mmCIF file of C-alpha atoms in Angstrom:
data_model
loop_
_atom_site.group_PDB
_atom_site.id
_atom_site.type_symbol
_atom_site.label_atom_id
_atom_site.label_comp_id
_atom_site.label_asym_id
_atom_site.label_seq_id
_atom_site.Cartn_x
_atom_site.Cartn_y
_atom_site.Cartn_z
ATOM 1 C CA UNK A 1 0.397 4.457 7.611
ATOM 2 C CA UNK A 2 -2.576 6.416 7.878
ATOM 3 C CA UNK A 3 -5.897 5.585 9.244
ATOM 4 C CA UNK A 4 -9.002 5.676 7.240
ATOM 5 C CA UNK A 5 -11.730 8.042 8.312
ATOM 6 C CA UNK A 6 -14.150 6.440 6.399
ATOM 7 C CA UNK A 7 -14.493 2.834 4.356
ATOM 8 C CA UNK A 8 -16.318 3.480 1.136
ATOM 9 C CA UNK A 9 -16.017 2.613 -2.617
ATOM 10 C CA UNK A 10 -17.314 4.511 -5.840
ATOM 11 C CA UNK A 11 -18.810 3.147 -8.759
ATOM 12 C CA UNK A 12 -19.706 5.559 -12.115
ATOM 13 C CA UNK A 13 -18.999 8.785 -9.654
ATOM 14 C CA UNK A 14 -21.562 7.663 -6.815
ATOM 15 C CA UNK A 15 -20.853 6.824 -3.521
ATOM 16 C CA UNK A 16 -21.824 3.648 -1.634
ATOM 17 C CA UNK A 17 -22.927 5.668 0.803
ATOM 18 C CA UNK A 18 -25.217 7.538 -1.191
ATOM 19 C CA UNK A 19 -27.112 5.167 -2.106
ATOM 20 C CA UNK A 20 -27.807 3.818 1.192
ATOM 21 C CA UNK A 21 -25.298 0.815 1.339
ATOM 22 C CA UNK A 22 -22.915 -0.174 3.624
ATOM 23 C CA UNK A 23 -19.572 -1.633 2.761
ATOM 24 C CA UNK A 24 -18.624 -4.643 4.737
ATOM 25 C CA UNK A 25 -15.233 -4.230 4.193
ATOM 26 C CA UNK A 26 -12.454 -3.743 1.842
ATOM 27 C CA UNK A 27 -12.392 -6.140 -0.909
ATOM 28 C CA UNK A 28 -8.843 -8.627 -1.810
ATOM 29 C CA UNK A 29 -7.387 -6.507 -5.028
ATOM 30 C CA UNK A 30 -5.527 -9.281 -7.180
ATOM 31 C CA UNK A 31 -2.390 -8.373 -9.056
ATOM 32 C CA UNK A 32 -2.941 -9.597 -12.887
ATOM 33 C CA UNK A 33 -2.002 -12.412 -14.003
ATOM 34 C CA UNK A 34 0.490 -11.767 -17.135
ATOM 35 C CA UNK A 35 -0.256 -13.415 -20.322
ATOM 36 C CA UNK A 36 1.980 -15.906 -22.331
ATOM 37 C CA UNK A 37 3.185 -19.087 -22.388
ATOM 38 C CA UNK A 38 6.020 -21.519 -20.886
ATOM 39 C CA UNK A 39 7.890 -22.846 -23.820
ATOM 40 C CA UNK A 40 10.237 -26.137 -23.510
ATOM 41 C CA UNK A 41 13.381 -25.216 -26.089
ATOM 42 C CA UNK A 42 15.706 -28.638 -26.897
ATOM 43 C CA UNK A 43 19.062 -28.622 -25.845
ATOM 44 C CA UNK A 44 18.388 -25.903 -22.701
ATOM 45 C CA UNK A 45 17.473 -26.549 -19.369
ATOM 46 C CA UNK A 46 14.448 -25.416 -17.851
ATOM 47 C CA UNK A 47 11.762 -23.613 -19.657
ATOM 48 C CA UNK A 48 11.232 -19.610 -21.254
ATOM 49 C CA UNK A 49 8.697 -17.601 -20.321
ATOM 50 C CA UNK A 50 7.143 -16.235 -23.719
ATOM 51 C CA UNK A 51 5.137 -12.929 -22.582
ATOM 52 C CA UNK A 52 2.290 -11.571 -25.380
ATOM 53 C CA UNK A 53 2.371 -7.874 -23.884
ATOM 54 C CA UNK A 54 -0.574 -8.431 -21.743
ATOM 55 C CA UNK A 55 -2.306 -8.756 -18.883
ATOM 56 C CA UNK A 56 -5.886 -10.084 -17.977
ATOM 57 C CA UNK A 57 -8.642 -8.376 -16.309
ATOM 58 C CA UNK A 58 -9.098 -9.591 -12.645
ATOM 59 C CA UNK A 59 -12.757 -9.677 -10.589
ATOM 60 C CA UNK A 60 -13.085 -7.733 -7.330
ATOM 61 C CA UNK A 61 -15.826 -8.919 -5.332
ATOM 62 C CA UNK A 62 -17.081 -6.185 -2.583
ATOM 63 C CA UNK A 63 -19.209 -7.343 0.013
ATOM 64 C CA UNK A 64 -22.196 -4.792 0.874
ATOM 65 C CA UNK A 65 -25.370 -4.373 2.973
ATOM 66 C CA UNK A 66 -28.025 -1.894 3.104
ATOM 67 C CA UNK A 67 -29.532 0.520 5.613
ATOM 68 C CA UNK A 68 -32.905 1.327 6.268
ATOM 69 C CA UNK A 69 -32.857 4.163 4.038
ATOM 70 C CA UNK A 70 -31.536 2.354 1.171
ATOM 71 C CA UNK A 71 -34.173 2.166 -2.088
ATOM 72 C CA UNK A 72 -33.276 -1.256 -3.925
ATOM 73 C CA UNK A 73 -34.804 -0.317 -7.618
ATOM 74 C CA UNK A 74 -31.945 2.543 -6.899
ATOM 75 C CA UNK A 75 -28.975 0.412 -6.065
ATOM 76 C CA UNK A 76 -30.178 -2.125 -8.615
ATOM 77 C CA UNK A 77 -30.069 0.665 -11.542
ATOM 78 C CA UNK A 78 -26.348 1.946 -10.234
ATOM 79 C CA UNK A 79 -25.045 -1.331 -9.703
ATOM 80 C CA UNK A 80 -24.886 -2.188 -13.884
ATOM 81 C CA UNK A 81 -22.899 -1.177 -16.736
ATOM 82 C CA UNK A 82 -19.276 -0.253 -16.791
ATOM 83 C CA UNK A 83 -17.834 3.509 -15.001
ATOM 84 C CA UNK A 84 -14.906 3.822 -12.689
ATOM 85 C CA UNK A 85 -14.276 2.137 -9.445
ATOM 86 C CA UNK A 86 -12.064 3.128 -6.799
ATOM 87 C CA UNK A 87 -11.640 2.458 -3.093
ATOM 88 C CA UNK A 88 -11.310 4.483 0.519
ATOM 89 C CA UNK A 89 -7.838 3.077 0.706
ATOM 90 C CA UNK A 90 -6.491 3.989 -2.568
ATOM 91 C CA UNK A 91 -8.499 7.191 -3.484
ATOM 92 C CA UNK A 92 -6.238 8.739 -6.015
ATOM 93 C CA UNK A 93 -6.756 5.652 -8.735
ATOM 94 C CA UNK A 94 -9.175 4.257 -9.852
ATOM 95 C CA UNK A 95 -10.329 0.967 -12.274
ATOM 96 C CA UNK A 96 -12.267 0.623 -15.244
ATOM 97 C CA UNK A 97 -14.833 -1.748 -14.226
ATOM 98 C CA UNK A 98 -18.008 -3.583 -15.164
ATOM 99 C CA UNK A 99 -20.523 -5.302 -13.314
ATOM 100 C CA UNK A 100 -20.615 -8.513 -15.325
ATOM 101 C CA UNK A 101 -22.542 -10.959 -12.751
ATOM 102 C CA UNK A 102 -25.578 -10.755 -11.232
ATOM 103 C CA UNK A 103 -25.663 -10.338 -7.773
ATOM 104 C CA UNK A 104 -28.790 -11.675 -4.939
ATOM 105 C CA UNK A 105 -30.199 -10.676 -1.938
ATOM 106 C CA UNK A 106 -30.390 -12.358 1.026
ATOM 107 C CA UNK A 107 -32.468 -10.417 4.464
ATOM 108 C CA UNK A 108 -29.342 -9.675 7.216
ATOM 109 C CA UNK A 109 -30.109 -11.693 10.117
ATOM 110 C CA UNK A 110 -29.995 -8.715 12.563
ATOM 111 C CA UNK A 111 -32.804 -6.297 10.546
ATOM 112 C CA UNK A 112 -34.842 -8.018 8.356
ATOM 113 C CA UNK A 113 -35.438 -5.105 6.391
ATOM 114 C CA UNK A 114 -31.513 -4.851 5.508
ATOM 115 C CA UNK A 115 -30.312 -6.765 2.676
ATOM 116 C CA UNK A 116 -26.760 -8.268 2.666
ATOM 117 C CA UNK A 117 -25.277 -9.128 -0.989
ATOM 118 C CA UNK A 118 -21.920 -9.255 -2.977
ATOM 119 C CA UNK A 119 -21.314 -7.089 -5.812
ATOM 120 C CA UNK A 120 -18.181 -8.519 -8.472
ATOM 121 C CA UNK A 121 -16.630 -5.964 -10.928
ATOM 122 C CA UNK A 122 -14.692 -7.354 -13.793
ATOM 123 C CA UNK A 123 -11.800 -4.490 -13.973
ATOM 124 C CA UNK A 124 -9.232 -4.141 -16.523
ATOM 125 C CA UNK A 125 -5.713 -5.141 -15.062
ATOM 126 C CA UNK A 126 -4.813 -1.350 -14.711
ATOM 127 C CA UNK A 127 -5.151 1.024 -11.575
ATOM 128 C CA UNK A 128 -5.679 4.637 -13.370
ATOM 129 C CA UNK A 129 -4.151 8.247 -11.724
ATOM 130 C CA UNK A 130 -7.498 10.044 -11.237
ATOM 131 C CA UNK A 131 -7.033 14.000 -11.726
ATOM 132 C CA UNK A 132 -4.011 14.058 -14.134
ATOM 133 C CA UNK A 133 -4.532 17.004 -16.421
ATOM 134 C CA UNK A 134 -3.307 17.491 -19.967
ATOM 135 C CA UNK A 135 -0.061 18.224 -20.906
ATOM 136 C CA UNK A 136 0.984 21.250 -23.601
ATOM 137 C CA UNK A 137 4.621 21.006 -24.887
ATOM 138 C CA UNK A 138 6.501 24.023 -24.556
ATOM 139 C CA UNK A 139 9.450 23.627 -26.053
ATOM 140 C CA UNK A 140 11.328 21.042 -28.584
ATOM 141 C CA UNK A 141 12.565 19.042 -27.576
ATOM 142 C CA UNK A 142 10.211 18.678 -24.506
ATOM 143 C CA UNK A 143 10.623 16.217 -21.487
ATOM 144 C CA UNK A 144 7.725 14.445 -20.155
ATOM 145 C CA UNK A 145 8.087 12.680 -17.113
ATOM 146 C CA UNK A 146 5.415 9.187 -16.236
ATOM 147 C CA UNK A 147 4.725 9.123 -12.768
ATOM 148 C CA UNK A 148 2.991 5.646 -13.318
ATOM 149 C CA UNK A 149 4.871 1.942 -13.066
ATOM 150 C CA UNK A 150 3.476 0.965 -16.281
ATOM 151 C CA UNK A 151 3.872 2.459 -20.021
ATOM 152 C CA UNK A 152 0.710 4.891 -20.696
ATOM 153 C CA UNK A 153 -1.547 4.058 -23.762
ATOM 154 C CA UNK A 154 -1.872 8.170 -24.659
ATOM 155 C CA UNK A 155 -4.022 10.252 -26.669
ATOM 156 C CA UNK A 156 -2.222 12.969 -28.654
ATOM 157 C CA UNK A 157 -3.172 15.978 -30.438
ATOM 158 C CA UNK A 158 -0.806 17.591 -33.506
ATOM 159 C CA UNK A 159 -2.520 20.784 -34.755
ATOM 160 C CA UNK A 160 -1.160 22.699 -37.659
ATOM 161 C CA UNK A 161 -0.995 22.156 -41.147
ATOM 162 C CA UNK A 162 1.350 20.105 -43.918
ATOM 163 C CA UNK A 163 3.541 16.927 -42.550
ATOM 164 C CA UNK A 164 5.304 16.340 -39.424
ATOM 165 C CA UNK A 165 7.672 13.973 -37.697
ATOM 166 C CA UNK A 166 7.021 13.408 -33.777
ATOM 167 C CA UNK A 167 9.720 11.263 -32.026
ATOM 168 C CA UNK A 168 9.432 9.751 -28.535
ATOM 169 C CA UNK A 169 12.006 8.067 -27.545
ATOM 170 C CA UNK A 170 12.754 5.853 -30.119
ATOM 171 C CA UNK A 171 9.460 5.816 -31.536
ATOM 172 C CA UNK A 172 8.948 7.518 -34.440
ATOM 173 C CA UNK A 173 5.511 8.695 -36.039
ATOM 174 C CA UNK A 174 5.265 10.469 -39.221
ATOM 175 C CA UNK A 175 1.784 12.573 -40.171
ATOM 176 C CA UNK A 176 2.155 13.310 -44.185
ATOM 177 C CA UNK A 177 -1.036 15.665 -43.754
ATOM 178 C CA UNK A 178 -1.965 17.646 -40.796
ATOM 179 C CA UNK A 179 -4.819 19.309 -42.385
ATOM 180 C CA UNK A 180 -5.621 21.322 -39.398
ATOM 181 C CA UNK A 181 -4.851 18.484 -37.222
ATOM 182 C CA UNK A 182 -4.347 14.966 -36.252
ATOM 183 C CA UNK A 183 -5.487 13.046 -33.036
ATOM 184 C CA UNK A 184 -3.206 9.872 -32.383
ATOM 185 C CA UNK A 185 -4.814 7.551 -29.276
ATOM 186 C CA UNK A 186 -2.731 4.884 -28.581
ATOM 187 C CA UNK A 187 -5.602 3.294 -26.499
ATOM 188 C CA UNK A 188 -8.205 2.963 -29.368
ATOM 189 C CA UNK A 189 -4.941 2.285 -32.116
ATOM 190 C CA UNK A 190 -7.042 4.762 -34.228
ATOM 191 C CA UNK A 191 -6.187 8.137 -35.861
ATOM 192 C CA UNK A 192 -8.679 10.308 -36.246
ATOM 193 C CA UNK A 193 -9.222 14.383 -37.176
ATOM 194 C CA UNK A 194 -9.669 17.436 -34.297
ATOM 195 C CA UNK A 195 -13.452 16.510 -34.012
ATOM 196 C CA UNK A 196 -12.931 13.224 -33.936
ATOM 197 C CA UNK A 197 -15.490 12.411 -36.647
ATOM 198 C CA UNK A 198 -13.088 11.244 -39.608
ATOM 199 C CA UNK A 199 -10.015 8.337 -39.006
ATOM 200 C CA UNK A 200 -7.033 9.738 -40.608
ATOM 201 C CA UNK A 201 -5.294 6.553 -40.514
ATOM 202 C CA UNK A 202 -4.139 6.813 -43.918
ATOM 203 C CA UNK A 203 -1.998 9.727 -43.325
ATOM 204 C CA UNK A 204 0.203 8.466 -40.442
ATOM 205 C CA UNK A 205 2.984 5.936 -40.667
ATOM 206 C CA UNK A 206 4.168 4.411 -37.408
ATOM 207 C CA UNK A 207 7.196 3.620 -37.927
ATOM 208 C CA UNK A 208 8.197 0.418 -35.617
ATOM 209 C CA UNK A 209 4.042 -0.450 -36.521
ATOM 210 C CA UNK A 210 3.299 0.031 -33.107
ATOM 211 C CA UNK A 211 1.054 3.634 -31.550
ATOM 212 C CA UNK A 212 2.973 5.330 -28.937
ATOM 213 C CA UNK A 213 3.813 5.029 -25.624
ATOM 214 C CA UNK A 214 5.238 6.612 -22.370
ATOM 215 C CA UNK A 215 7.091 4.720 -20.631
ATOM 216 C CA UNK A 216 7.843 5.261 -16.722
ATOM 217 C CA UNK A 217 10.054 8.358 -16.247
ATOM 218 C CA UNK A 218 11.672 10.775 -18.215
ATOM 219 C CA UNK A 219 9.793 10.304 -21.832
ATOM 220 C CA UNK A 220 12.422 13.098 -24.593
ATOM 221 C CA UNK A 221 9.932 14.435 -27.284
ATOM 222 C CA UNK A 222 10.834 16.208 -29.870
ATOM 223 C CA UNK A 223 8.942 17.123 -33.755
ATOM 224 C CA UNK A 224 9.766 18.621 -37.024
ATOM 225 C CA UNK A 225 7.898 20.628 -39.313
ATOM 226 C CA UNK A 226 7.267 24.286 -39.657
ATOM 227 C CA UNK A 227 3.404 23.957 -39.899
ATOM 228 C CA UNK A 228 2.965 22.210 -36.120
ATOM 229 C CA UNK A 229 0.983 24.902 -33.844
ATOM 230 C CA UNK A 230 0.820 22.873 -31.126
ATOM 231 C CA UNK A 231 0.976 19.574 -29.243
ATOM 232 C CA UNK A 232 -1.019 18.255 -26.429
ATOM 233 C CA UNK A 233 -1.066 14.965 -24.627
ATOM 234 C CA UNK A 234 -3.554 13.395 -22.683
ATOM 235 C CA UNK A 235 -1.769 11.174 -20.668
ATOM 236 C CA UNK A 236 -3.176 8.795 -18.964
ATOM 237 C CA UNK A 237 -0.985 7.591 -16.191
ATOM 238 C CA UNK A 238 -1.337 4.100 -15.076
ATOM 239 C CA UNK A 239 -0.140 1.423 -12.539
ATOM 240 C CA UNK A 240 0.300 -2.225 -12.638
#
């Protein structure tokens, strides 16, 4: 295993130690809990587990203290809102987090001017690959492989013009007019045109009702129609 240089977390792409705090020490991460139900069915023994295909959010509490160089109005204003949090230990990932409680300030008992406090992000159940770069299909069919443990929500781009057919897997989405192009982001569950300004909702049919996913590993894509130009994929790899 390899030994940390340096303990430090990041909140909406600034640095503990930029702002003149100290972290205490690595916070517990919690694995999320899994929604659904136990369900009791007559005549078996035992019960089922009845899963509703997600997960909830879990609250990482990191434990902090300033210097002497540390401006509180400053740490105050960075320490709100919702960005991206990741950890010294885990640097390649990253949460989508918001800072959802307040937080007090108590003097440290060593230097009075110091001020010792916990900080508790609400993050979404997912650990994000930072750095992952879109992906242009060359050829068709196309393989695309997820380097995540968890299906990816992604966002995907058909340009061109009259209808196409894009299979994944066994998922099946059908565009009856490009016109120029058609975003499809599984995240949002939206549809919209290239500039993102118009939902084109009306013009896609998903065809098991559900928007697209890539599941860990090898993900087959393929297309039809003579008017595609192109096809890119933002992918957004993920953990669980």
């Amino acid at each position: 295993m390899k030994k940390l240089e340096s303990v430090w977390f990041e909140f909406a792409g600034a640095r503990n130690t930029d702002k003149g705090v100290r972290l205490l020490s690595l916070p517990v991460r919690y694995h999320p809990a899994e929604r659904g139900k136990l369900v009791e069915v007559p005549g078996r023994n035992g019960y089922l587990w009845a899963a509703d295909g997600a997960f909830d959010n879990v609250l990482t509490r990191v434990q902090c203290q300033t210097t002497d160089d540390a401006d509180m109005a400053v740490v105050d204003a960075w320490l709100r809102g919702a960005g991206e949090l990741r950890f010294s230990d885990d640097p390649e990932r990253f949460y989508r987090a918001r800072v959802v409680k307040e937080f007090s300030r108590s003097a440290a008992m060593n230097r009075f001017v110091n001020q010792a406090f916990t900080v508790t992000f609400d993050c979404q159940p997912f650990l994000y690959h930072r750095g992952v770069e879109d992906i242009t299909l060359d050829g068709n069919p196309d393989t695309v492989t997820n380097p995540g443990t968890y299906k990816s929500a992604p966002r995907i781009k058909i340009t061109g013009t009259g209808t196409a057919v894009l299979t994944i897997g066994t998922q099946i989405v059908e565009v009856d007019d490009l016109g120029g192009g058609v975003i499809l982001d599984s995240e949002l569950g939206e549809c919209f045109n290239l500039d993102e300004t118009q939902l084109k909702n009306s013009v896609v049919t998903l065809m098991d009702e559900d928007f697209p996913t890539l599941q860990p590993g090898a993900n087959i894509i393929s297309w039809t129609g003579t008017g595609v130009t192109g096809i890119t994929i933002t992918p957004r790899w993920r953990d669980l």
